[in-house]
mmCIF file of C-alpha atoms in Angstrom:
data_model
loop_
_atom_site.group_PDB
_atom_site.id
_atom_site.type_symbol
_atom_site.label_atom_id
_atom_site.label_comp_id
_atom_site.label_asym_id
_atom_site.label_seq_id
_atom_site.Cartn_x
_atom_site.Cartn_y
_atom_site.Cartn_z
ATOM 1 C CA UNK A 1 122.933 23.862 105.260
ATOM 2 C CA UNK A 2 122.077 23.804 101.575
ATOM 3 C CA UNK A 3 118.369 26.143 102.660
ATOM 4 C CA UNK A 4 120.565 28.441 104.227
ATOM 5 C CA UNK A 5 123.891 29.015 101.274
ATOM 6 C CA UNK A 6 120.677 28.857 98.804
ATOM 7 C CA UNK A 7 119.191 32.181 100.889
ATOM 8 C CA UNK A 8 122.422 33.557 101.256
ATOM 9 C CA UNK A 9 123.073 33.144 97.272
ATOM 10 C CA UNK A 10 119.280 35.300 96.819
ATOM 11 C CA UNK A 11 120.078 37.836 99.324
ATOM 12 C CA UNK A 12 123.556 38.579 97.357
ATOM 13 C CA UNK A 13 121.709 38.295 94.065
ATOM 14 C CA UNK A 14 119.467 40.690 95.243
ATOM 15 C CA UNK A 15 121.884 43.091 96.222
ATOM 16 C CA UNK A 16 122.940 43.027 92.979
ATOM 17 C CA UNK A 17 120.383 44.211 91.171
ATOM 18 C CA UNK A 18 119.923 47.034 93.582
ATOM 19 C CA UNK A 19 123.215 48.215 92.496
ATOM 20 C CA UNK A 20 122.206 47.609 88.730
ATOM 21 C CA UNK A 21 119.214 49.762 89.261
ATOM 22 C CA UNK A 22 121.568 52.751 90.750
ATOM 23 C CA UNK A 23 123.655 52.610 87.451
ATOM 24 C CA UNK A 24 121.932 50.341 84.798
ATOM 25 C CA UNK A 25 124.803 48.281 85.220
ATOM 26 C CA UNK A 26 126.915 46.622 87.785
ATOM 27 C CA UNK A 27 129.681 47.573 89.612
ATOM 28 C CA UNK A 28 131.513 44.806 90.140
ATOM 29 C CA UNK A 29 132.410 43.706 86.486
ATOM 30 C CA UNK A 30 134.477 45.712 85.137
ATOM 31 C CA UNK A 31 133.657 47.830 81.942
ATOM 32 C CA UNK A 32 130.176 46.754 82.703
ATOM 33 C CA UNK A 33 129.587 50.679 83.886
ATOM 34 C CA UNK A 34 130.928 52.097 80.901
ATOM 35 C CA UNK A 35 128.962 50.009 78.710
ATOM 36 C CA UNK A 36 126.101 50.725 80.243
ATOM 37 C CA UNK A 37 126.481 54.120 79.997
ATOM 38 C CA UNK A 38 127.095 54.145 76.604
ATOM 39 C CA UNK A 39 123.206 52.419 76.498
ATOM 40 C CA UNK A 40 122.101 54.463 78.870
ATOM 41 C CA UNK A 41 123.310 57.654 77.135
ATOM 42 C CA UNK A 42 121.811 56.538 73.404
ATOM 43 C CA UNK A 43 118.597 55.781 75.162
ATOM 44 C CA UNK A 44 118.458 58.995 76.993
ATOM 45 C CA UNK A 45 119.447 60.951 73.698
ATOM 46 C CA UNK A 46 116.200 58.845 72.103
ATOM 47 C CA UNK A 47 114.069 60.393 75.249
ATOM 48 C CA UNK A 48 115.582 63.535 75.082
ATOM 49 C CA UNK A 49 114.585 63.945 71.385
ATOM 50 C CA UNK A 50 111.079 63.056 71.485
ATOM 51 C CA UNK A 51 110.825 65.547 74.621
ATOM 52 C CA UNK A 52 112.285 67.893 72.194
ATOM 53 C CA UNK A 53 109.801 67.528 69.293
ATOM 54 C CA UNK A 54 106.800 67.562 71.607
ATOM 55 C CA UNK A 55 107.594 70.598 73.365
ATOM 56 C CA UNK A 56 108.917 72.410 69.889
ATOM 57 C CA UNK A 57 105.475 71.357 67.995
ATOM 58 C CA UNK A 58 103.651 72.266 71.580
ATOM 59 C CA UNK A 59 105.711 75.701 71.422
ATOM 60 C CA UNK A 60 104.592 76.219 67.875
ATOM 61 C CA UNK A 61 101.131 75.634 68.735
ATOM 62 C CA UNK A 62 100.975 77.421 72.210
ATOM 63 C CA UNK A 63 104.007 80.052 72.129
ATOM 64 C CA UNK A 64 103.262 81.533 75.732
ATOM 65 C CA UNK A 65 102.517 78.436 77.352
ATOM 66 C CA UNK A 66 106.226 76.328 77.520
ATOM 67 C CA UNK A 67 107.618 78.761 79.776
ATOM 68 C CA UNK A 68 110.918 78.229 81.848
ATOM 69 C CA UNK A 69 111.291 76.506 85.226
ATOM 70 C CA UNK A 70 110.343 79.152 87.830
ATOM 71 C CA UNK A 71 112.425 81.958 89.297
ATOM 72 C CA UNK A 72 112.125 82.993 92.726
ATOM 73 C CA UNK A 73 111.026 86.347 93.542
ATOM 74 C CA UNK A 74 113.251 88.297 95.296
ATOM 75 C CA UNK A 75 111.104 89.270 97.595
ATOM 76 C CA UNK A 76 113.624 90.201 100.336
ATOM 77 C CA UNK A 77 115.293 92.757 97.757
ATOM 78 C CA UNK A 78 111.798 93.922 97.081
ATOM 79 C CA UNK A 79 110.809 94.685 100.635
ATOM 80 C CA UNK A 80 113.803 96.438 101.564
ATOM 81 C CA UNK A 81 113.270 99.033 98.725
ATOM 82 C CA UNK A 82 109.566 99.721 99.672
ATOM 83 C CA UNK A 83 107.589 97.699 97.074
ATOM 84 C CA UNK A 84 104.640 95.212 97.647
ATOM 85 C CA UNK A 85 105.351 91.988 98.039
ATOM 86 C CA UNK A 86 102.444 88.825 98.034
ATOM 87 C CA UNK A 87 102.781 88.292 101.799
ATOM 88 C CA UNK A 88 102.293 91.651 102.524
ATOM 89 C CA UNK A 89 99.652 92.273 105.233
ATOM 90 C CA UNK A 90 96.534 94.949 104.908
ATOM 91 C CA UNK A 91 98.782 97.793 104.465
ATOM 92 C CA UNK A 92 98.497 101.080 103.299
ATOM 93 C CA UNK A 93 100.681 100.236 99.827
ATOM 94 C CA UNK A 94 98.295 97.624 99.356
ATOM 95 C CA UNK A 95 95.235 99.386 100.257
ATOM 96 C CA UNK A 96 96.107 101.838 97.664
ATOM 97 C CA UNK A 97 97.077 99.827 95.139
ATOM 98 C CA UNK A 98 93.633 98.297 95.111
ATOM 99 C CA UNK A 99 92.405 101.557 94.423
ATOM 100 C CA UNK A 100 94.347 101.689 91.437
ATOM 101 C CA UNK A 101 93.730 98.653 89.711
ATOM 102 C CA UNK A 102 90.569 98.531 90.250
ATOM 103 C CA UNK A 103 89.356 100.538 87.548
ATOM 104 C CA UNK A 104 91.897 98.732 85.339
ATOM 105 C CA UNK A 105 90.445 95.375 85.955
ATOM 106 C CA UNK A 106 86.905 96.839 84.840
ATOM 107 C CA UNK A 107 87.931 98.089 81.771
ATOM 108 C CA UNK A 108 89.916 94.996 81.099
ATOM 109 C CA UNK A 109 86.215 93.473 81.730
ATOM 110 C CA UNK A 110 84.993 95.856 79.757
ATOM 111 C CA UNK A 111 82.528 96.979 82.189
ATOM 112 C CA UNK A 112 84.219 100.385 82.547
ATOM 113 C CA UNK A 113 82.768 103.906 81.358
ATOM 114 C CA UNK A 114 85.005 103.345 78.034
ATOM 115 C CA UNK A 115 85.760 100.691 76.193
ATOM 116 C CA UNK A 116 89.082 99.970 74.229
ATOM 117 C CA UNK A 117 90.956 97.659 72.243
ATOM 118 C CA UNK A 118 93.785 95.748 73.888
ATOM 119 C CA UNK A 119 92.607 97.065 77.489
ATOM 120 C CA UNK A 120 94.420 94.246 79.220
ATOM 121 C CA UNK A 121 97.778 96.216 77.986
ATOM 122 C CA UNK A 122 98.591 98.403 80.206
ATOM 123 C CA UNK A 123 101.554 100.146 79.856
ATOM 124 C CA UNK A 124 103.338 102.150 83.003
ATOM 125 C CA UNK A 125 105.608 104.856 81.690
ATOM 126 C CA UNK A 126 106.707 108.476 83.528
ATOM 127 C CA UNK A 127 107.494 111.972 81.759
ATOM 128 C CA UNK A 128 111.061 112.128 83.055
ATOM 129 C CA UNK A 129 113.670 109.096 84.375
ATOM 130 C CA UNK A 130 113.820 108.596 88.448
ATOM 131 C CA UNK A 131 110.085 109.215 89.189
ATOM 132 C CA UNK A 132 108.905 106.041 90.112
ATOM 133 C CA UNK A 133 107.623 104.180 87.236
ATOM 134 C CA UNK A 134 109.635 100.688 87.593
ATOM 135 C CA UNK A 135 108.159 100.396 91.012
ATOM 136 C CA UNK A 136 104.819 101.143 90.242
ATOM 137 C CA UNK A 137 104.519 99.119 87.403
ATOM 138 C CA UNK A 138 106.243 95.950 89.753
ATOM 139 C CA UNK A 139 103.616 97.225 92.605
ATOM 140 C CA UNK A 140 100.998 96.666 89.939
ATOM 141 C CA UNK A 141 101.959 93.579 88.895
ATOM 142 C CA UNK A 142 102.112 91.564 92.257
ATOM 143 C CA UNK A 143 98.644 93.362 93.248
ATOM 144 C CA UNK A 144 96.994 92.055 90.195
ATOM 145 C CA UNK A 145 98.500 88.588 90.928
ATOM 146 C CA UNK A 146 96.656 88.580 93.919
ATOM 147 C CA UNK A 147 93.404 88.571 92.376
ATOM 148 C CA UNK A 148 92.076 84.896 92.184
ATOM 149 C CA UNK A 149 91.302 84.797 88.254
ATOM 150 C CA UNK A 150 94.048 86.770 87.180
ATOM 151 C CA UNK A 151 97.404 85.758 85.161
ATOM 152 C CA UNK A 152 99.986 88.754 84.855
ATOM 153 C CA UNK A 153 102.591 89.178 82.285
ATOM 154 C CA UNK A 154 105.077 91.748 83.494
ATOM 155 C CA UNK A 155 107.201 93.049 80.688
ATOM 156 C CA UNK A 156 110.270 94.992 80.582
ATOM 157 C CA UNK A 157 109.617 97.499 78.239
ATOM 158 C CA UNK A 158 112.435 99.595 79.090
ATOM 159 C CA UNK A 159 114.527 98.317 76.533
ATOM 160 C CA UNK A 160 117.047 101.327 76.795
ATOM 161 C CA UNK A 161 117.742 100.490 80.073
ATOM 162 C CA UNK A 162 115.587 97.797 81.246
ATOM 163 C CA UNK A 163 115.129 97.336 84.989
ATOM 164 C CA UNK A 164 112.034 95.799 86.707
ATOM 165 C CA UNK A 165 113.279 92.245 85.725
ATOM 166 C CA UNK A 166 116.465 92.385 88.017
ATOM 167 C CA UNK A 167 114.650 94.124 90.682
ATOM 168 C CA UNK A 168 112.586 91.285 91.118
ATOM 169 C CA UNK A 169 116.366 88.601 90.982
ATOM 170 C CA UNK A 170 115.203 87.667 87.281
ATOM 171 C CA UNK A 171 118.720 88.313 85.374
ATOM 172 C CA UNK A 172 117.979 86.386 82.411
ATOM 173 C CA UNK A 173 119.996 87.271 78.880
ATOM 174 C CA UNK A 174 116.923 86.863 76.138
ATOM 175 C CA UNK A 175 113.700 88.540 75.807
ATOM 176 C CA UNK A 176 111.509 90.789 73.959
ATOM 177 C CA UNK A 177 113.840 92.110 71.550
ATOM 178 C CA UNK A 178 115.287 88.498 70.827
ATOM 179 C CA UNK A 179 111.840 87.250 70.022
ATOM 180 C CA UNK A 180 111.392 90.519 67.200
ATOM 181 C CA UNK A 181 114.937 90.384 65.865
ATOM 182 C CA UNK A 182 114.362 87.153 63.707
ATOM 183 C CA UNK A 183 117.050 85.402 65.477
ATOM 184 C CA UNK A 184 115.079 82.673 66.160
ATOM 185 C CA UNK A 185 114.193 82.974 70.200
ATOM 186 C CA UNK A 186 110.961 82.208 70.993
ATOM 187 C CA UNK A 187 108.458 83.404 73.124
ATOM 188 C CA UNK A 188 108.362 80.596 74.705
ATOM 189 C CA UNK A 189 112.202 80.417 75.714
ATOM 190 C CA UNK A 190 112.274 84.232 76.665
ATOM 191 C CA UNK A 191 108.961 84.400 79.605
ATOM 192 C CA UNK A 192 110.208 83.156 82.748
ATOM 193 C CA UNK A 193 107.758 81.002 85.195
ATOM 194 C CA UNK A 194 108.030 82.896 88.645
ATOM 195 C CA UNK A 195 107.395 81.287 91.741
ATOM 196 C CA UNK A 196 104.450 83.297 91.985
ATOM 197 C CA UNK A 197 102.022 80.984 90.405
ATOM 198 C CA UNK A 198 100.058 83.919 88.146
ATOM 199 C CA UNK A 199 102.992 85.912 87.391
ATOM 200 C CA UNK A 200 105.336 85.753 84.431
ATOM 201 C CA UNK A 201 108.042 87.947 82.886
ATOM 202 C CA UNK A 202 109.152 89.102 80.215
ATOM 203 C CA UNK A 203 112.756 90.350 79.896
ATOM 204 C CA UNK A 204 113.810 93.261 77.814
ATOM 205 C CA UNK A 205 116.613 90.775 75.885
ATOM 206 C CA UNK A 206 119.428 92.018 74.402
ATOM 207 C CA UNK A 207 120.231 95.730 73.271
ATOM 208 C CA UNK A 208 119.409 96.443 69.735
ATOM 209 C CA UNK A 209 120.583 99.584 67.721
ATOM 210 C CA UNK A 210 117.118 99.275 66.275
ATOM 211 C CA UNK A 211 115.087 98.856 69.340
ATOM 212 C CA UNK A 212 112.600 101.176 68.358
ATOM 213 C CA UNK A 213 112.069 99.905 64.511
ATOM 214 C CA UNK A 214 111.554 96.506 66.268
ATOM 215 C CA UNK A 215 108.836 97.541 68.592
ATOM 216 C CA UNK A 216 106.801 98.848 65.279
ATOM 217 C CA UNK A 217 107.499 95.640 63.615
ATOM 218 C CA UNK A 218 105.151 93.247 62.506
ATOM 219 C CA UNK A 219 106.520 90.627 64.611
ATOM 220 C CA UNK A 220 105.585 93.081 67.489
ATOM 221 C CA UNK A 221 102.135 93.558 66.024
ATOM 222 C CA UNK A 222 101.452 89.611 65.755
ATOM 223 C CA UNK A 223 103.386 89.387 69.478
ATOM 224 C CA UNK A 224 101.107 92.200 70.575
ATOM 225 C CA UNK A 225 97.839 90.393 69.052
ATOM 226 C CA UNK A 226 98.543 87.430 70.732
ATOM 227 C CA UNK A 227 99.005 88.590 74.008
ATOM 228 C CA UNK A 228 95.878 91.029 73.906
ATOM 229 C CA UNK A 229 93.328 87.564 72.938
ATOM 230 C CA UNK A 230 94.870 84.566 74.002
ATOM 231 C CA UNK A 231 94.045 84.606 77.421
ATOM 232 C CA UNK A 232 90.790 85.878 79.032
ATOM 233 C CA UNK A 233 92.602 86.099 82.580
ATOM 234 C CA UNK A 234 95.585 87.959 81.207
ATOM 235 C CA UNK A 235 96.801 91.000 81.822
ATOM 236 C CA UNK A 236 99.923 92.360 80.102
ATOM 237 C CA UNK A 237 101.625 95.312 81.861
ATOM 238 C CA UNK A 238 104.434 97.005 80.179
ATOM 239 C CA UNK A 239 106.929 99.031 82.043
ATOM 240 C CA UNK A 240 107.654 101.391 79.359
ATOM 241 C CA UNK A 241 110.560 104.009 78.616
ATOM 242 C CA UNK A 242 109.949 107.643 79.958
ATOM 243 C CA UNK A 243 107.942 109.591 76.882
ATOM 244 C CA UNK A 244 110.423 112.557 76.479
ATOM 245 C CA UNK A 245 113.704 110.469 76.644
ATOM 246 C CA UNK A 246 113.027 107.552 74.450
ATOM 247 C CA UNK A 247 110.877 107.084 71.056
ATOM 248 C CA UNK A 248 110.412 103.774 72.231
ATOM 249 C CA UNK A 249 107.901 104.932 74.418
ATOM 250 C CA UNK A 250 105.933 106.343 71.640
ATOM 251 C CA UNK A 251 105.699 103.493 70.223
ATOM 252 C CA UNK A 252 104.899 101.008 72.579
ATOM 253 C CA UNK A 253 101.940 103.127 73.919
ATOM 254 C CA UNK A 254 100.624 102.793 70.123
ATOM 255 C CA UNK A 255 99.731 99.289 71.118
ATOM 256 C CA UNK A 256 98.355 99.923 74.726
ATOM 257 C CA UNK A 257 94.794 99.787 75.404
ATOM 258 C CA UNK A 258 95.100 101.890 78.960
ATOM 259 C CA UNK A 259 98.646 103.891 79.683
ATOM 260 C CA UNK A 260 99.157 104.917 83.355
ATOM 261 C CA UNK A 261 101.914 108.187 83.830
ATOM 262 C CA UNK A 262 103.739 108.010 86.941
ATOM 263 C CA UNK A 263 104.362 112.102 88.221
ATOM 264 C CA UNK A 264 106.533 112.714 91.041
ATOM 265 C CA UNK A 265 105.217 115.612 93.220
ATOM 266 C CA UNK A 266 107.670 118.476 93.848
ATOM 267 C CA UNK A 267 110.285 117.122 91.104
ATOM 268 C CA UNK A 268 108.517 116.858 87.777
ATOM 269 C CA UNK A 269 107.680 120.224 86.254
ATOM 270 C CA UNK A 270 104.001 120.677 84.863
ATOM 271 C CA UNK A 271 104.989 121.266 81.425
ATOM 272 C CA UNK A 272 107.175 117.976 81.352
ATOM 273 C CA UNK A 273 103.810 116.169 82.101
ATOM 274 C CA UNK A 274 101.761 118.115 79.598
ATOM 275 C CA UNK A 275 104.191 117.420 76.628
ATOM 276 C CA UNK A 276 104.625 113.881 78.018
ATOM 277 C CA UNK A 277 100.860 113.354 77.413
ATOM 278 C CA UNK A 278 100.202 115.145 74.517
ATOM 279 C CA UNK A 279 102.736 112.439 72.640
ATOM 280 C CA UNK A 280 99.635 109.371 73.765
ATOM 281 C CA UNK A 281 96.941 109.169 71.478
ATOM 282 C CA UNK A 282 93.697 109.630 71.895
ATOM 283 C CA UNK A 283 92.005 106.875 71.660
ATOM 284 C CA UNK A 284 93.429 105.682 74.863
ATOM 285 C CA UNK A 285 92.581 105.355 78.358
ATOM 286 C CA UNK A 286 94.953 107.486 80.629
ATOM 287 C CA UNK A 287 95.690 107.656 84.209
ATOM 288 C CA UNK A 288 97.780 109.161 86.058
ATOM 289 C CA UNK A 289 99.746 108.211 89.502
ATOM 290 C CA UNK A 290 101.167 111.231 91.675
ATOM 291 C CA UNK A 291 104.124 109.763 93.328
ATOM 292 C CA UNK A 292 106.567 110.738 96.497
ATOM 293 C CA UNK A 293 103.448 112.654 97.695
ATOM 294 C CA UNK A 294 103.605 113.662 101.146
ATOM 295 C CA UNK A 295 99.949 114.870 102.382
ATOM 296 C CA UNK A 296 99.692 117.044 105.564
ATOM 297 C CA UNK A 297 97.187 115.291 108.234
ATOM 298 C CA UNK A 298 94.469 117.499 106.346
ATOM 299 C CA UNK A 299 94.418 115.691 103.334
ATOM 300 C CA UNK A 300 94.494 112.530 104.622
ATOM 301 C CA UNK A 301 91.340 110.616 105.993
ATOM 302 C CA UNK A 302 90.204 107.021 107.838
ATOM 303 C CA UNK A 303 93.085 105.171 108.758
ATOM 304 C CA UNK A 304 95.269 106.722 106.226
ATOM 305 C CA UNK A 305 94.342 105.631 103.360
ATOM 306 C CA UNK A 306 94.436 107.876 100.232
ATOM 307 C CA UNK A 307 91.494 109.633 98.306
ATOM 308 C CA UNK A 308 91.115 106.915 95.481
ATOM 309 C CA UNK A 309 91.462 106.684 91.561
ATOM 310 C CA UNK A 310 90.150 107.937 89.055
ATOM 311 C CA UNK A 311 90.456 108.102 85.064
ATOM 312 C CA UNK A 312 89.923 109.804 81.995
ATOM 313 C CA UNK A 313 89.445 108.771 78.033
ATOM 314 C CA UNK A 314 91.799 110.648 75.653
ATOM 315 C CA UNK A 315 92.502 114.030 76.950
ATOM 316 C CA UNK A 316 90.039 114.354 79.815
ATOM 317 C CA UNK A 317 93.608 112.492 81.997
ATOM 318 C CA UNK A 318 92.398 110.923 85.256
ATOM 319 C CA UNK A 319 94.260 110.876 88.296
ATOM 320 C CA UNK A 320 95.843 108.524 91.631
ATOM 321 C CA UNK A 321 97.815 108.091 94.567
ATOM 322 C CA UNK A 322 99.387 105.786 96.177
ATOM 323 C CA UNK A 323 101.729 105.236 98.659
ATOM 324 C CA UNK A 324 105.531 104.093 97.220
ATOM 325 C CA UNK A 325 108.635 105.219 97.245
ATOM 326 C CA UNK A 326 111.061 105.571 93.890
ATOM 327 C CA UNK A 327 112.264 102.680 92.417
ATOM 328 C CA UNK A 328 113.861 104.637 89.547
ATOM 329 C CA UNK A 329 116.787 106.456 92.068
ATOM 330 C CA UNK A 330 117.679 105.089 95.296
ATOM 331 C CA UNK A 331 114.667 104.263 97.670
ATOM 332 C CA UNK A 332 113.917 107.066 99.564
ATOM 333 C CA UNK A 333 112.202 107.550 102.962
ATOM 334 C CA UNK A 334 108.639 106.238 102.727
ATOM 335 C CA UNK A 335 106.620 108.255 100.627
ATOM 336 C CA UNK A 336 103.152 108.931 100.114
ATOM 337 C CA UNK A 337 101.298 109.942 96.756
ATOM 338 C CA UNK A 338 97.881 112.373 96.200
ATOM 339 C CA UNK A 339 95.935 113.260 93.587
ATOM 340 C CA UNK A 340 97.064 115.893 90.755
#
């Protein structure tokens, strides 16, 4: 009789201590919980602050390494307006977005017929608003992510009126011109972690009346330094403000290595596109992308792919297709884009 109160005594005992290990403290007695908590919350506050200092001096040491917890992609909003998504089959969007990056990826490597400073900046701007840039610069993004040694950085250079972010569900309040105004942010609190292993962005942040003084900055020229050399995988692509609305524009592409020009066919008149590129310098490497193209069957060969890409150095401007449809205006019917 005494074996079996003795085992009964354990098992309750027992019990016990599983509920102690729920809360830190018992249930049962009164005030226990509260007092426990009070433990509980001094020791957590000792954890939390050591966390704290680690990742502030790891910050310090590594600014575009502490990113925040991933975002998911919203890949569902993506497909319904026409833009490539990571699951996407062999398609013809992804077929010719190979094409374009390709020649990108060399002269990042350096193995290209010209060789520039910061080439893994590439910065995707337009002449004129509505032509497609946002969508080509989000299409180049997830392509390069798909490359097995590549990081992306997508940033949203568009600080007058920045979209890409929210197209892909990132609606988060800091970013780029947080980390320049001296406020404090970091770049470490402004990337956000995707759920897209290789592919981070970069918010535009909050409006600034000075916007464009920022971008010149020092700050920006440090920022700009850093993302250029710290990684060898890297590549940085900026979607940028169009050239003949916004001095921004101007001077982002002063930091670019290669600058892609998004030209919607039928809509963007030639001299718009001229004046647009005569604002780049010339020490750049230029492309452009003809965009809402739509060949006849005679331009068109093989299983309907497009005619590939091609690129210039300073004024000798190369030329693309692909096919995409605007992701600066409402998403029309799918489109197809040709050489200039």
């Amino acid at each position: 009789m005494m074996s079996t109160i003795q085992r009964s005594l354990a098992r309750r005992e027992d019990e016990l201590r599983a509920s102690m290990s729920v809360d830190d403290a018992p249930r049962t007695m009164p005030g226990a919980a509260e007092r426990g908590s009070e433990v509980r919350s001094d020791s957590q506050m000792d954890r939390d602050s050591a966390t704290a200092s680690v990742v502030a001096s790891d910050a310090a040491r590594h600014p575009s390494d502490s990113e925040r917890p991933f975002q998911r992609l919203a890949l569902d909003q993506l497909r319904l307006m026409g833009a490539l998504t990571p699951d996407a089959k062999r398609s013809q969007l992804a077929e010719e977005y190979r094409l374009i990056k390709r020649p990108l990826l060399m002269n990042v490597d350096k193995k290209g017929a010209d060789i520039v400073d910061n080439s893994n900046l590439i910065m995707v701007t337009s002449a004129l608003p509505g032509e497609g840039k946002t969508f080509s610069a989000i299409n180049l993004a997830i392509s390069m992510t798909m490359e097995r040694d590549r990081t992306v950085l997508l940033v949203d250079g568009d600080v007058a009126k920045p979209t890409a972010a929210k197209r892909l569900g990132i609606d988060y309040e800091v970013g780029l011109l947080d980390v320049l105004d001296g406020s404090g942010v970091t770049v470490a609190e402004s990337i956000v972690q995707t759920d897209l292993p290789n592919l981070k962005v970069l918010p535009a942040g909050r409006r600034h009346e000075r916007a464009t003084e920022l971008l010149a900055s020092e700050r920006m020229a440090n920022l700009m330094d850093e993302f250029s050399t710290r990684y060898k995988d890297r590549v940085v692509i900026f979607d940028s403000p169009p050239l003949l609305l916004a001095s921004e524009s101007a001077v982002l592409a002063g930091w670019m290595g290669q600058i892609l020009v998004v030209v919607a066919a039928e809509q963007t008149p030639r001299h718009a596109v001229a004046d647009a590129l005569s604002r780049l310098g010339q020490d750049k490497i230029m492309g452009l992308i003809l965009n809402k193209y739509r060949p006849s069957l005679g331009n068109r060969f093989g299983a309907g792919y497009g005619y590939g890409y091609g690129y210039g150095y300073g004024s000798g401007h190369g030329y693309g297709q692909s096919p995409t449809a605007d992701a600066d205006a409402a998403a029309p019917p799918r489109e197809s884009q040709g050489s200039v």
